[in-house]
Amino acid sequence: MEQQLGFWQFSTEIVLPRLWEGLGLTIEITVLSGLFGVGLGLIIALGRISRSKFLAWPALVYVTLFRGTPLLLQILFVYFALPSLLDIRLDALPAGILALSLNAAAYLTEIFRAAIQSIDRGQMEAGRALGMSYNQGMRYIVLPQTVRRLIPPVVNELAALAKDSSLVSVIALSEMLFITQRLGAKYLRPWEVYAWAALGYLAVVLVLTGLASLLEKRLAARE
Amino acid sequence: MANDMNKQESKDSTMVEVCGLTKQFGDLVVLKGIDTTIQKGEVVAVIGPSGSGKSTLLRCLNYLEKPSSGHILFCGSPLGQILRKGQWCPLPEKDLDRQRSKIGMVFQRFNLFPHKTVLENVTLAPMRVLGVNPKVIKSKAEELLSRVGLYEKRSEYPSRLSGGQQQRVAIARALAMEPALMLFDEATSALDPELVGEVLAVMRSLAEGGMTMVVVTHEMDFAKEVASRVLFMDQGQILEDSPPQKLFTSPSHPRSEEFLRKILRR
């Protein structure tokens, strides 16, 4: 009977193999949502700082909406409410990634906006004075200068995203937390499984921050 | 007459014509009707107390600051505006960018691109704006950098250079676009005193080479020796427009006299 298994045996034979699969899904969800979130966040940030009201205003509404409502609600909304609203049925995985991407994009928008606005105005002016368009100034002058100062806050956001990805367990995606809950209930040994899951998330975040500081050092060396 | 203003090839030697230019920031009127003309090859120094509108005038001359009213003709075409059916409309951004690419600007704080090397600072705009072949622009940029005495520094990043060196790079960067007109916005004001000379020397040689220049400056010696004309501005107006010999010896306006007395006594 499994109840009789010792801690290590229970962990290595039952918990870790299952969690390992869940970790894979957690990483997949985090990486994809992170990529979409960064791309979307950058686009919305450019809208947010645009002089055109038609771009700035929807961007502000977007940020307000997605920062002002719970992520859990957004996940449930995308999965359960969108089908009846728009007549599109998303599987749990795309629905989860979509909700997380949209949410992360709102936070990343503000991160990008702050970074862009922290670049001295004279930089864009110098570009414009040389005959560059606003878009060229952004692309070749302003945005490249934001990269280094973006790394810490973006990594912070990605770490939050990795942990928030656990919320998609509510739409039955078998990522780490979902599996943990199942195992805990099945074997009635909650503390072991939850402790391992905690270590799993911690590992993801540590790898992320480690990569970030490596990247930051390499960029610092170049200047 | 208005139609002629849109596209009139300037046969004469006029580079810039400013008519009734005003600029307002909210309630604050910074320029109160500026009229002046700058000929090709002229070096016009603009002096005056701080807050007199000198820098704003200069920034209007390449439309970094959009005038509140009035017109600027640059090489015979209205800058930043176009006449359509008798109405002045804003010029499409693309066309304005093209006009700007012919007007070089040097800033008080250099505004070099810190993420690019000295050489890349000079080549970026010609490559992206004019589409010049990278090889061609590289050798031209190296030539310009030799001209301002910084060929050896071409691979450095701006943060490794002194203020004077940075400003000389900024001048080379502007010249790389082959501008017809160069604007200097207090180009030496942010420099340590011992570095001012090297930048003024570059500006002087540029003037001797026949470049049309508008120079907002506090360097009265430079204005005296290099400028062909000096504009004295105060409270958003040009109060005096004279050759330097006249302005510095017998100013005709009481306020310019007072200003010069204060500044030259130091």
CSV table of C-alpha atoms in Angstrom, one decimal, chain A residues 51 120-134 136 139-142 144-145 222-223, chain B residues 59 62 64 93 97 100-101 103-105 107 111-116 124-125 128-129 157 173-174 177:
chain,number,residue,atom,x,y,z
A,51,ARG,CA,0.0,61.5,-29.5
A,120,ASP,CA,16.2,61.5,-22.3
A,121,ARG,CA,13.9,63.5,-24.7
A,122,GLY,CA,17.0,64.8,-26.4
A,123,GLN,CA,17.6,61.4,-27.9
A,124,MET,CA,14.5,61.4,-30.0
A,125,GLU,CA,15.0,65.1,-30.8
A,126,ALA,CA,18.5,64.4,-32.1
A,127,GLY,CA,17.1,61.6,-34.3
A,128,ARG,CA,14.3,63.8,-35.6
A,129,ALA,CA,16.7,66.7,-36.2
A,130,LEU,CA,18.7,64.3,-38.4
A,131,GLY,CA,15.6,63.7,-40.5
A,132,MET,CA,14.6,60.4,-39.0
A,133,SER,CA,10.9,59.7,-38.6
A,134,TYR,CA,9.3,59.1,-35.2
A,136,GLN,CA,12.9,55.3,-36.9
A,139,ARG,CA,13.4,51.7,-33.4
A,140,TYR,CA,17.0,52.7,-33.8
A,141,ILE,CA,17.5,55.2,-30.9
A,142,VAL,CA,15.0,54.9,-28.1
A,144,PRO,CA,17.6,49.9,-28.0
A,145,GLN,CA,18.5,52.1,-25.0
A,222,ARG,CA,29.3,45.9,-24.0
A,223,GLU,CA,28.9,49.5,-23.0
B,59,ARG,CA,14.2,75.1,-32.5
B,62,ASN,CA,13.9,73.1,-37.9
B,64,LEU,CA,11.4,70.7,-33.5
B,93,GLU,CA,5.5,64.2,-41.7
B,97,ASP,CA,11.5,64.8,-42.2
B,100,ARG,CA,14.8,68.5,-41.6
B,101,SER,CA,17.4,66.2,-43.0
B,103,ILE,CA,19.1,71.2,-41.5
B,104,GLY,CA,21.8,70.1,-39.1
B,105,MET,CA,21.4,70.7,-35.4
B,107,PHE,CA,22.5,70.6,-29.1
B,111,ASN,CA,22.6,64.1,-27.4
B,112,LEU,CA,24.9,61.5,-28.8
B,113,PHE,CA,23.4,58.0,-29.0
B,114,PRO,CA,25.0,56.3,-26.0
B,115,HIS,CA,24.4,52.8,-27.3
B,116,LYS,CA,26.3,53.4,-30.5
B,124,LEU,CA,23.2,56.0,-38.5
B,125,ALA,CA,21.1,58.8,-40.1
B,128,ARG,CA,18.6,55.0,-42.4
B,129,VAL,CA,17.3,58.3,-43.8
B,157,TYR,CA,31.3,54.8,-27.0
B,173,ARG,CA,27.1,63.5,-37.1
B,174,ALA,CA,25.1,66.5,-38.3
B,177,MET,CA,23.7,64.5,-43.7
